[in-house]
């Protein structure tokens, strides 16, 4: 029996029973007089769980993308993001396109088939540009997509490439007006002198059309490459971060932004550190964090000063001298930082580990998880082929109890923070039968390789999972493997 | 800089580098200085490659530059504790030039200690640390350079010495030992002989000058000119 992780969605299996409480049926209470004693499994150990602790089995649900062995560069997925309800799933690719999937309504006829994601809208978000002043090509690759919370019938998202952030409105149209006076059905203008009758246009139903329109373009504010965007909890502002600066924008204003962090030294010769990721606190609209290439995280409060050069908190773990190598600094560079949904923790990803930090403790993380420590002895080769610079992202599940991140060979890893168990799974076409349960994978470090294990030297470093996303409330994950998007769900009993 | 006619095969380089980094990873018997040298070479090569890009990746450049700095600092501390040796011991110094003149030249490490970049193995100055050639191009008054990022990262290396370094030395001293045919520019000379481990004490390098158009008697004259052209060439290289 394949074992996975404890469930995260708060789906009560036995409603009405408090956590940890055993359920005992007393024969004398039972009207039928049955002598069945049911001993409940030990309840969940932490708040927020369902009351039964049960292993989650991850199953294949869908895969999007071609099966061609040759990958077109522009099809490589560069970002994945669920919206706040999980109804929509957006991907951005190297070709500057955004594809949005929508979850279909669950049907009563097929209760075991949870809603599948189908293409909802596709549009070209960014085009390649040329900066004439510097003779530079600006890549159209979508670095990040962030959704705004839904406030009306339309959906809004931010997408960014290296230099420009755009606000897109995605809306549905299922009616159209007919019966204009001044133009006929084809849109051609009618000769006004020929009009003898006035009529009121009426709305008639039409096939559903989903259209995406760029509502705002926030350009020319970044000298260096944008690596992060983050929507503030006030829903009126957002920030964009590049290697050396972070800017604060108001959604309504495109020709101005406030610079809130600037780490560019007066003399570029003295530059030793860059910003690698930034995010707003999920609830406190004045608080944000940014991570650096030196493995540190700074938490800033915008109320203290207009320019947040002085951090309110500084998170750094002292280096472990036993692990010191020439590559120590490179592998300590943080590639992603994410607040927990609760806002109490931050998670960081560096090359070999994922760390969870408590906002109240700056001198070390409270948890450290090894993603692929077997690579520690391969660092020179990984440096030589540039893999050491790969930027892996990390995500929380809805209840902040499980964290997930990607690795090589199309492997991705999940860590249960409560049970301290972890699992390695693989996104591959071979495991892609509908509702097939994913088998845990294992990398064998040395010595005898067991059957089904894969040795470190056989790992395919060109198959890297950098981008993953977790549904905000359910056990549904989206994993981007080069040009394919895999969707996995937990097995519904 | 290689003379005309000698092709450097990129694939060979890549293979040798891959072999070296595997050796680094798997071998516990590689001596530490050698490992350090390998890493330094890789760093410098990468930086050199980035220099050729229109827009180098700032993040990577910073990380690599920091690594180089760290290694150099370590070497600095070590050599400040030891008496300074000429050449073979100062392998690091040689590689700055190697990196400059030909990105990707196969760095045959085990023999790299007796490296083929003689000028740098010479009389050590007070500061005998590996120079960072790219820095000569870091005229940071130029905003455009500023924005390029990568080059500007390396400001802390004292590269400004390198060009004057050569001028200060008596040219005759240099030419007793050194085979500078490597530094001949295109319009001057010849295909190179494959680099030989120079033995500094011998006069041989003069004799091994490849088929120069001029007679061997003129070699010294030619090389004198070469040296002043070396500065010029360096400026072109790093300034480009």
XYZ file of C-alpha atoms in Angstrom:
733
model
C 0.000 0.000 0.000
C 1.504 3.253 -0.989
C 1.748 5.732 1.777
C 1.517 9.395 1.342
C 0.963 12.197 3.744
C -1.644 13.174 6.210
C -4.652 14.924 4.790
C -4.643 18.627 4.831
C -8.065 19.641 3.763
C -10.358 20.099 6.664
C -12.825 17.568 5.426
C -14.308 16.043 8.508
C -14.630 12.348 8.173
C -16.691 11.995 11.262
C -18.566 15.154 11.910
C -19.458 16.047 15.391
C -16.496 14.451 17.040
C -13.846 16.574 18.627
C -10.226 16.121 17.740
C -8.518 13.333 19.511
C -11.628 11.980 21.042
C -12.162 8.329 20.782
C -15.419 7.115 19.553
C -16.754 4.154 21.388
C -20.057 2.553 20.789
C -21.379 1.033 23.913
C -23.382 -1.980 23.212
C -26.051 -0.985 25.596
C -26.461 2.347 23.895
C -26.823 0.867 20.522
C -30.397 0.336 19.686
C -29.539 -2.791 17.765
C -27.513 -4.111 20.572
C -24.516 -4.626 18.385
C -21.328 -5.400 20.179
C -19.262 -3.473 17.787
C -16.707 -1.308 19.374
C -15.237 1.207 17.080
C -11.974 2.624 18.152
C -11.255 5.775 16.338
C -7.869 6.312 14.923
C -5.941 8.787 16.900
C -7.104 12.202 15.962
C -5.058 14.744 14.218
C -2.204 16.138 16.155
C -2.531 19.742 15.283
C -5.293 22.188 14.830
C -6.800 22.481 11.436
C -6.715 18.848 10.498
C -9.576 16.611 9.771
C -10.212 14.442 12.710
C -8.955 11.269 11.189
C -5.318 10.902 10.423
C -5.148 9.108 7.179
C -2.470 8.916 4.576
C -3.010 10.914 1.476
C -2.575 9.054 -1.741
C -1.746 11.287 -4.635
C -3.231 10.344 -7.961
C -2.686 11.522 -11.417
C -5.508 13.683 -12.636
C -4.530 15.474 -15.833
C -1.603 16.533 -17.924
C -1.558 19.500 -20.273
C 0.943 20.008 -23.024
C 2.324 18.069 -25.931
C 3.938 14.709 -25.759
C 6.471 15.577 -28.424
C 9.943 14.689 -27.381
C 11.331 17.889 -28.810
C 10.443 20.762 -26.558
C 9.863 24.128 -28.132
C 11.631 26.653 -25.976
C 8.672 28.986 -25.930
C 6.399 26.297 -24.490
C 8.422 25.892 -21.351
C 6.207 26.785 -18.404
C 7.739 29.472 -16.273
C 5.101 30.075 -13.617
C 2.009 28.379 -12.155
C -0.560 29.916 -9.837
C -4.009 29.033 -8.502
C -6.391 31.903 -7.841
C -7.782 32.518 -4.377
C -10.665 30.103 -4.684
C -8.819 27.474 -6.659
C -11.349 27.702 -9.414
C -8.774 29.016 -11.849
C -5.232 27.877 -12.540
C -2.931 30.107 -14.561
C 0.335 29.229 -16.263
C 2.830 31.488 -17.963
C 5.448 30.307 -20.421
C 8.684 31.422 -21.988
C 6.864 32.575 -25.075
C 4.992 35.224 -23.115
C 1.661 33.418 -23.181
C -0.724 32.960 -20.322
C -3.058 29.982 -20.257
C -5.859 29.894 -17.694
C -7.617 26.677 -16.786
C -10.966 26.584 -15.089
C -12.231 23.841 -12.913
C -15.400 22.329 -14.173
C -18.344 22.006 -11.882
C -18.406 18.699 -10.100
C -21.035 16.524 -11.569
C -23.326 14.369 -9.597
C -23.078 11.668 -12.195
C -19.412 11.188 -11.575
C -18.804 11.956 -7.934
C -15.467 10.213 -7.909
C -14.172 12.461 -10.597
C -13.382 15.709 -8.963
C -13.656 18.735 -11.169
C -11.137 18.725 -13.960
C -9.349 21.771 -15.216
C -10.045 22.807 -18.773
C -8.699 25.640 -20.808
C -10.605 28.789 -20.071
C -8.574 31.478 -21.747
C -5.286 31.835 -23.611
C -3.668 35.113 -24.432
C -0.344 36.643 -25.307
C 0.631 38.641 -22.289
C 4.073 39.905 -23.215
C 5.915 40.236 -26.483
C 9.649 40.292 -26.972
C 10.898 43.841 -26.909
C 14.054 45.597 -27.814
C 15.566 48.244 -25.639
C 17.173 50.523 -28.167
C 18.986 52.583 -25.625
C 20.948 49.689 -24.261
C 20.805 47.422 -27.277
C 19.215 44.725 -25.247
C 16.525 42.260 -26.006
C 13.874 42.014 -23.344
C 12.608 38.488 -22.985
C 8.919 37.890 -23.131
C 9.114 35.059 -20.636
C 6.492 35.369 -17.906
C 8.359 35.343 -14.634
C 5.393 35.494 -12.307
C 1.609 35.571 -12.270
C -0.351 36.723 -9.255
C -4.115 36.773 -8.988
C -6.152 39.508 -7.438
C -9.024 38.432 -5.246
C -12.249 38.428 -7.136
C -14.385 41.455 -6.527
C -16.871 41.229 -9.362
C -17.695 38.958 -12.233
C -14.364 39.475 -13.915
C -11.042 37.971 -12.916
C -7.907 40.042 -12.597
C -4.323 38.925 -12.624
C -0.896 40.481 -12.735
C 1.690 39.028 -15.073
C 5.258 40.175 -15.424
C 8.302 39.614 -17.546
C 11.759 41.016 -16.766
C 10.739 44.630 -17.114
C 7.010 45.213 -17.354
C 4.063 44.270 -15.182
C 0.613 44.070 -16.702
C -2.816 43.883 -15.139
C -5.136 41.671 -17.144
C -8.889 41.492 -16.914
C -10.430 38.197 -17.889
C -14.144 38.377 -18.401
C -16.895 36.373 -19.930
C -19.296 37.467 -22.505
C -22.338 35.435 -23.314
C -24.666 38.052 -24.716
C -24.282 40.567 -27.422
C -26.344 43.502 -28.479
C -28.149 43.374 -31.762
C -30.136 45.933 -33.626
C -27.959 48.983 -33.763
C -29.305 51.986 -35.557
C -26.159 53.365 -37.031
C -24.506 50.160 -38.126
C -25.778 46.995 -39.608
C -25.164 43.446 -38.468
C -21.773 43.262 -40.119
C -20.619 46.380 -38.388
C -20.650 48.567 -41.422
C -21.932 52.032 -40.951
C -25.310 52.745 -42.350
C -26.067 55.821 -44.269
C -27.921 58.043 -41.807
C -30.142 59.446 -44.471
C -31.453 55.967 -45.140
C -32.592 55.384 -41.612
C -36.282 55.830 -41.194
C -36.969 53.893 -38.051
C -35.357 53.978 -34.629
C -35.076 50.871 -32.598
C -33.603 49.874 -29.260
C -30.834 47.296 -29.444
C -31.563 44.087 -27.564
C -29.183 41.645 -25.932
C -29.198 38.234 -27.428
C -27.373 35.166 -26.085
C -24.222 34.072 -27.818
C -21.640 31.369 -27.341
C -19.579 31.972 -24.294
C -16.552 33.997 -25.076
C -13.781 34.612 -22.616
C -11.741 37.651 -23.361
C -8.615 38.959 -21.748
C -7.828 42.622 -21.958
C -4.818 44.457 -20.592
C -6.152 47.043 -18.208
C -2.903 48.525 -16.955
C 0.689 48.407 -18.059
C 3.296 49.237 -15.442
C 6.467 49.859 -17.350
C 9.829 51.555 -17.157
C 10.291 51.258 -13.455
C 12.928 48.562 -13.304
C 16.510 48.755 -14.435
C 17.208 45.179 -13.439
C 15.221 42.023 -13.961
C 11.945 41.634 -12.087
C 11.941 38.439 -10.072
C 8.792 38.838 -7.944
C 5.455 40.527 -7.727
C 3.147 40.431 -4.753
C -0.358 41.758 -4.255
C -0.910 43.559 -0.984
C -3.686 42.553 1.367
C -5.246 45.962 0.902
C -5.905 44.963 -2.715
C -5.019 48.460 -3.766
C -1.298 48.173 -4.039
C 1.276 45.633 -5.096
C 5.018 45.438 -5.211
C 7.489 44.417 -7.889
C 11.042 43.428 -7.028
C 14.115 43.262 -9.213
C 17.710 42.371 -8.347
C 18.386 45.590 -6.512
C 15.135 47.438 -5.947
C 11.552 46.975 -4.856
C 8.811 49.272 -6.062
C 5.349 49.808 -4.656
C 2.536 50.461 -7.096
C -1.043 51.522 -6.877
C -3.169 49.548 -9.299
C -4.756 52.700 -10.622
C -1.551 54.570 -11.315
C 0.805 53.378 -13.991
C 3.113 56.293 -14.433
C 4.466 56.353 -10.912
C 5.697 53.925 -8.365
C 7.339 54.293 -4.984
C 10.731 52.811 -4.462
C 10.627 51.127 -1.070
C 13.847 49.137 -1.098
C 17.071 49.987 -2.831
C 20.181 47.964 -2.189
C 22.191 49.271 -5.066
C 25.496 50.513 -3.711
C 26.767 53.884 -4.823
C 29.698 52.091 -6.302
C 28.628 49.001 -8.178
C 32.030 47.551 -7.484
C 30.871 46.989 -3.951
C 27.865 44.922 -4.888
C 27.871 41.579 -3.143
C 24.222 40.802 -2.659
C 21.047 40.897 -4.740
C 17.348 40.573 -3.984
C 16.026 37.207 -5.039
C 12.358 37.213 -3.972
C 9.844 39.368 -2.135
C 6.345 38.980 -0.762
C 3.775 40.927 1.196
C 2.435 39.626 4.477
C -0.948 37.986 3.851
C -2.764 40.092 6.436
C -0.625 43.047 7.450
C -0.545 45.419 4.556
C 2.439 47.298 5.919
C 4.728 44.280 6.204
C 6.729 42.485 3.573
C 9.805 40.302 3.337
C 12.562 39.988 0.799
C 15.247 37.366 0.463
C 18.794 37.747 -0.754
C 21.492 35.853 -2.571
C 23.354 35.529 0.718
C 20.662 33.415 2.292
C 19.151 36.112 4.455
C 15.612 37.384 4.779
C 14.656 40.864 5.765
C 11.265 41.822 7.075
C 10.320 45.439 6.589
C 7.595 47.655 7.905
C 6.489 50.376 5.524
C 5.206 52.511 8.335
C 8.660 53.213 9.679
C 10.031 55.015 6.661
C 9.323 55.707 3.053
C 12.458 53.877 2.026
C 12.645 50.596 3.851
C 16.380 50.219 3.760
C 16.492 49.370 7.398
C 14.850 46.125 8.159
C 12.627 45.513 11.110
C 13.796 41.915 11.326
C 16.752 40.090 9.874
C 16.620 36.331 9.498
C 19.869 34.506 9.065
C 21.088 31.110 10.083
C 24.703 30.817 11.140
C 26.686 28.711 8.745
C 27.388 25.119 9.594
C 31.161 24.852 9.472
C 31.076 21.151 8.784
C 29.238 21.745 5.535
C 31.496 24.469 4.326
C 32.625 24.259 0.712
C 33.596 26.565 -2.107
C 29.988 26.580 -3.130
C 28.524 27.376 0.251
C 27.560 30.870 -0.679
C 26.065 29.906 -3.993
C 23.873 27.202 -2.530
C 22.742 29.439 0.279
C 21.170 31.869 -2.156
C 17.433 31.863 -1.534
C 15.389 31.212 -4.640
C 11.903 31.643 -3.182
C 10.243 33.018 -0.082
C 6.618 32.435 0.867
C 4.539 33.469 3.829
C 2.353 30.792 5.336
C -1.363 31.365 4.950
C -1.531 32.137 8.631
C 1.119 34.798 8.320
C 3.077 33.374 11.230
C 5.808 31.653 9.269
C 7.915 32.167 6.221
C 9.337 29.399 4.114
C 12.523 29.789 2.100
C 14.084 27.585 -0.551
C 17.770 27.451 -1.227
C 19.539 24.999 -3.471
C 19.493 21.977 -1.198
C 16.955 22.719 1.512
C 13.602 24.208 2.425
C 13.446 26.090 5.701
C 10.551 27.281 7.782
C 11.110 30.340 9.916
C 9.013 31.675 12.745
C 8.601 35.406 12.374
C 9.444 35.781 16.006
C 12.781 34.035 15.799
C 15.434 35.561 13.653
C 18.525 33.623 14.488
C 17.627 30.325 12.905
C 14.785 28.528 11.147
C 12.473 26.358 13.189
C 12.489 23.597 10.592
C 14.914 22.550 7.885
C 14.095 19.940 5.289
C 16.627 18.328 2.985
C 15.302 18.289 -0.530
C 18.099 16.440 -2.283
C 21.087 16.336 -0.003
C 22.674 13.666 -2.211
C 23.602 16.505 -4.518
C 25.952 17.948 -1.945
C 28.754 15.756 -3.218
C 28.070 16.773 -6.809
C 28.230 20.491 -6.393
C 31.206 21.029 -8.623
C 29.590 19.286 -11.559
C 26.368 21.114 -10.904
C 28.263 24.352 -10.824
C 29.988 23.536 -14.055
C 26.733 22.896 -15.893
C 25.013 25.833 -14.194
C 22.377 23.686 -12.520
C 23.498 25.100 -9.216
C 21.817 28.336 -10.214
C 18.410 26.759 -10.778
C 15.716 28.608 -8.911
C 13.294 26.244 -7.290
C 10.064 27.534 -5.824
C 8.229 26.246 -2.790
C 4.589 26.252 -1.733
C 2.435 25.747 1.342
C -0.734 23.729 1.356
C -3.951 25.367 2.451
C -3.570 24.553 6.111
C 0.182 25.220 6.273
C 0.824 21.674 7.404
C 2.571 20.399 4.297
C 5.150 22.070 2.101
C 6.147 21.119 -1.392
C 9.040 21.879 -3.680
C 10.582 20.512 -6.867
C 13.796 18.697 -7.674
C 15.464 17.065 -10.674
C 14.436 14.114 -12.802
C 10.892 15.484 -12.646
C 10.781 14.628 -8.985
C 9.014 16.787 -6.482
C 9.003 16.503 -2.717
C 6.441 17.044 0.004
C 7.208 17.450 3.682
C 4.620 17.066 6.375
C 5.534 19.486 9.090
C 3.673 17.604 11.775
C 4.535 13.996 11.168
C 7.965 14.906 9.798
C 7.406 12.442 7.029
C 8.308 13.232 3.481
C 7.649 11.742 0.106
C 9.203 12.003 -3.329
C 6.892 11.763 -6.298
C 7.467 11.956 -10.005
C 5.652 13.820 -12.747
C 5.999 11.668 -15.798
C 3.935 10.391 -18.638
C 4.518 6.835 -17.506
C 2.531 7.452 -14.368
C -0.234 9.156 -16.216
C -3.117 6.758 -16.243
C -6.299 8.349 -14.993
C -6.494 8.226 -11.238
C -3.347 6.159 -11.075
C -1.804 6.399 -7.658
C 1.642 7.912 -7.655
C 4.303 5.673 -6.358
C 6.843 7.217 -4.032
C 10.289 7.416 -5.585
C 13.605 7.042 -3.934
C 17.087 8.109 -4.867
C 19.791 5.723 -3.904
C 22.914 7.412 -2.710
C 25.541 4.776 -2.858
C 26.095 1.116 -2.448
C 23.463 -1.271 -3.528
C 20.669 0.110 -5.516
C 17.385 -1.518 -4.759
C 14.889 -2.226 -7.406
C 12.859 0.865 -8.255
C 15.425 3.144 -6.801
C 17.306 5.463 -9.032
C 20.932 6.278 -8.524
C 22.164 9.825 -8.276
C 24.206 9.511 -11.424
C 21.171 8.495 -13.440
C 19.184 11.562 -12.571
C 18.210 13.682 -15.499
C 19.187 17.223 -14.614
C 17.461 18.667 -17.612
C 14.115 17.603 -16.178
C 13.703 20.032 -13.374
C 10.572 20.972 -11.530
C 10.942 24.600 -10.603
C 7.302 25.670 -10.420
C 4.492 24.083 -8.465
C 1.217 25.287 -6.989
C -1.160 23.989 -4.346
C -4.893 24.587 -4.374
C -5.808 26.998 -1.583
C -8.129 24.624 0.221
C -8.016 21.188 -1.342
C -5.431 18.549 -2.028
C -4.949 19.430 -5.643
C -1.508 20.316 -6.911
C -0.232 21.602 -10.212
C 3.323 20.686 -11.184
C 5.110 22.191 -14.169
C 7.571 19.819 -15.809
C 9.264 21.732 -18.617
C 6.468 22.118 -21.138
C 3.893 19.917 -19.449
C 1.541 20.781 -16.635
C 0.562 17.906 -14.384
C -2.404 18.066 -12.049
C -2.553 15.618 -9.186
C -5.306 15.128 -6.663
C -5.605 13.066 -3.586
C -7.549 9.897 -3.873
C -11.164 10.231 -2.967
C -12.370 7.221 -1.138
C 45.235 35.039 -27.004
C 46.090 32.390 -29.443
C 47.913 32.975 -32.627
C 46.365 32.370 -35.907
C 45.932 28.843 -36.989
C 45.555 27.164 -33.671
C 42.010 26.170 -33.171
C 40.634 25.804 -29.765
C 37.993 23.145 -29.685
C 35.137 24.039 -27.456
C 33.979 20.470 -27.156
C 37.357 19.363 -25.926
C 37.246 22.087 -23.386
C 33.827 21.132 -22.194
C 34.828 17.534 -21.915
C 37.906 18.336 -19.976
C 35.989 20.630 -17.682
C 33.316 18.044 -17.144
C 35.988 15.537 -16.385
C 37.605 17.892 -13.957
C 34.470 18.696 -12.061
C 33.602 15.031 -11.799
C 37.069 14.447 -10.504
C 36.522 17.191 -8.001
C 33.272 15.687 -6.830
C 34.318 12.093 -6.664
C 37.885 12.260 -5.628
C 38.810 12.745 -2.069
C 42.448 12.580 -2.923
C 42.606 15.762 -4.901
C 44.636 18.114 -2.798
C 42.807 21.101 -1.498
C 44.828 23.729 -3.346
C 44.140 21.924 -6.562
C 40.448 21.795 -5.889
C 40.482 25.430 -5.044
C 42.316 26.208 -8.211
C 39.821 24.268 -10.259
C 36.949 26.151 -8.769
C 38.697 29.439 -9.305
C 39.313 28.580 -12.926
C 35.715 27.658 -13.444
C 34.596 30.892 -11.874
C 36.860 32.994 -13.985
C 35.854 31.176 -17.121
C 32.215 31.706 -16.384
C 32.736 35.356 -15.733
C 34.630 35.650 -18.947
C 31.751 34.025 -20.779
C 29.273 36.338 -19.140
C 31.371 39.267 -20.171
C 30.739 38.351 -23.735
C 27.005 38.451 -23.245
C 25.200 41.653 -23.897
C 23.380 41.430 -20.609
C 25.003 39.168 -18.071
C 22.873 37.724 -15.325
C 23.521 39.958 -12.342
C 22.548 37.390 -9.732
C 24.907 34.756 -11.079
C 27.690 37.198 -11.601
C 27.468 38.377 -8.039
C 27.517 34.844 -6.692
C 30.481 33.854 -8.794
C 32.359 37.017 -7.999
C 31.819 36.439 -4.312
C 33.166 32.934 -4.670
C 36.227 34.205 -6.453
C 36.732 36.843 -3.816
C 36.468 34.298 -1.086
C 38.986 32.001 -2.723
C 41.368 34.827 -3.349
C 41.060 35.995 0.195
C 41.933 32.526 1.348
C 44.924 32.409 -0.940
C 45.966 35.822 0.231
C 45.933 34.707 3.805
C 47.832 31.582 3.021
C 50.513 33.282 1.063
C 50.915 35.972 3.621
C 51.889 33.235 5.991
C 54.321 31.621 3.627
C 57.306 32.934 1.748
C 56.370 33.733 -1.740
C 57.446 31.313 -4.433
C 58.027 32.078 -7.977
C 55.760 30.641 -10.458
C 54.826 27.112 -9.883
C 53.588 27.955 -6.475
C 51.614 30.850 -7.664
C 49.457 29.034 -10.036
C 46.491 31.197 -9.235
C 48.139 34.285 -10.504
C 48.707 32.714 -13.820
C 45.128 31.953 -14.432
C 43.947 35.450 -14.491
C 45.792 35.857 -17.687
C 44.750 32.521 -18.922
C 41.209 33.514 -18.353
C 41.691 36.733 -20.092
C 43.452 35.612 -23.134
C 41.384 32.679 -24.052
C 38.255 31.721 -22.350
C 38.053 28.035 -22.351
C 41.587 27.083 -22.859
C 41.887 23.605 -21.521
C 43.101 24.005 -18.023
C 45.170 20.966 -17.523
C 45.233 21.265 -13.867
C 47.675 18.768 -12.626
C 50.235 20.263 -14.873
C 48.674 23.623 -14.589
C 50.812 24.383 -11.694
C 53.611 24.942 -14.129
C 51.512 27.137 -16.141
C 52.200 28.686 -19.407
C 51.581 32.271 -18.577
C 54.990 33.276 -17.625
C 54.694 36.992 -17.181
C 52.554 36.534 -14.196
C 54.876 34.048 -12.673
C 57.530 36.570 -12.536
C 58.852 38.583 -9.780
C 55.957 38.814 -7.482
C 54.964 42.253 -6.516
C 53.814 42.966 -3.065
C 50.471 42.004 -4.184
C 50.870 38.682 -5.831
C 47.306 37.719 -5.818
C 45.435 36.647 -8.883
C 44.345 39.619 -10.801
C 41.005 39.875 -12.276
C 41.509 40.857 -15.855
C 37.992 41.894 -16.511
C 38.392 44.725 -14.133
C 40.534 46.755 -16.390
C 37.391 47.332 -18.273
C 35.566 48.546 -15.266
C 35.641 52.169 -15.882
C 32.775 52.796 -13.637
C 32.342 56.362 -14.482
C 30.472 54.992 -17.367
C 26.850 54.544 -16.428
C 26.340 52.086 -19.136
C 28.863 49.812 -17.557
C 27.091 50.408 -14.329
C 23.914 48.995 -15.634
C 25.567 46.007 -17.119
C 26.107 44.870 -13.644
C 28.337 41.917 -14.029
C 31.492 43.698 -14.829
C 30.949 46.187 -12.145
C 30.739 43.506 -9.583
C 34.371 42.837 -9.667
C 35.497 46.191 -8.556
C 37.237 45.046 -5.468
C 39.936 43.235 -7.279
C 43.010 45.307 -7.717
C 43.316 44.934 -11.379
C 44.602 48.351 -12.111
C 48.050 47.096 -11.312
C 48.128 44.605 -14.073
C 48.736 46.838 -16.985
C 51.346 48.941 -15.291
C 52.885 45.854 -13.843
C 54.340 44.876 -17.095
C 55.670 48.270 -17.916
C 57.590 48.443 -14.707
C 59.592 45.379 -15.303
C 62.775 45.446 -17.224
C 61.989 43.964 -20.502
C 65.244 42.152 -20.763
C 64.577 40.281 -17.593
C 61.371 39.067 -18.941
C 62.774 37.837 -22.140
C 65.352 35.741 -20.647
C 62.850 33.272 -19.492
C 59.696 33.699 -21.221
C 57.966 32.493 -24.217
C 55.633 35.297 -25.050
C 54.574 33.970 -28.344
C 51.159 33.495 -26.866
C 50.681 37.187 -26.698
C 51.503 37.934 -30.219
C 48.700 39.658 -31.912
C 47.285 38.554 -35.174
C 49.209 40.853 -37.303
C 52.448 39.998 -35.695
C 52.868 36.381 -35.533
C 52.651 32.914 -35.983
C 51.019 29.846 -35.071
C 51.999 28.846 -31.619
C 53.842 25.891 -30.562
C 51.782 23.854 -28.222
C 52.462 25.212 -24.810
C 55.346 23.547 -23.165
C 55.956 23.482 -19.524
C 58.506 26.189 -19.438
C 61.473 25.660 -17.375
C 62.293 29.086 -16.346
C 65.925 28.607 -16.013
C 66.547 27.696 -19.577
C 66.989 29.867 -22.543
C 64.997 27.507 -24.588
C 61.881 29.545 -25.098
C 63.736 31.826 -27.386
C 64.661 28.943 -29.542
C 61.266 27.485 -29.612
C 59.710 30.464 -31.130
C 57.582 29.188 -33.875
C 58.112 30.115 -37.415
C 58.331 33.799 -37.036
C 58.804 35.642 -40.197
C 61.876 37.260 -38.829
C 65.003 35.449 -37.957
C 65.669 34.377 -34.484
C 68.056 37.197 -33.990
C 65.207 39.563 -34.215
C 63.073 37.725 -31.789
C 63.954 39.802 -28.859
C 63.180 42.920 -30.766
C 59.870 41.550 -31.810
C 59.023 40.516 -28.340
C 59.823 43.894 -26.988
C 57.299 45.360 -29.271
C 54.960 42.615 -28.342
C 55.034 43.538 -24.750
C 53.937 47.069 -25.269
C 51.327 45.769 -27.553
C 50.230 43.430 -24.831
C 48.913 46.304 -22.837
C 47.148 47.584 -25.853
C 45.657 44.209 -26.535
C 44.544 43.793 -22.989
C 42.788 47.068 -23.085
C 40.997 46.080 -26.191
C 40.013 42.753 -24.758
C 38.701 43.887 -21.477
C 37.315 47.069 -22.802
C 35.244 45.304 -25.426
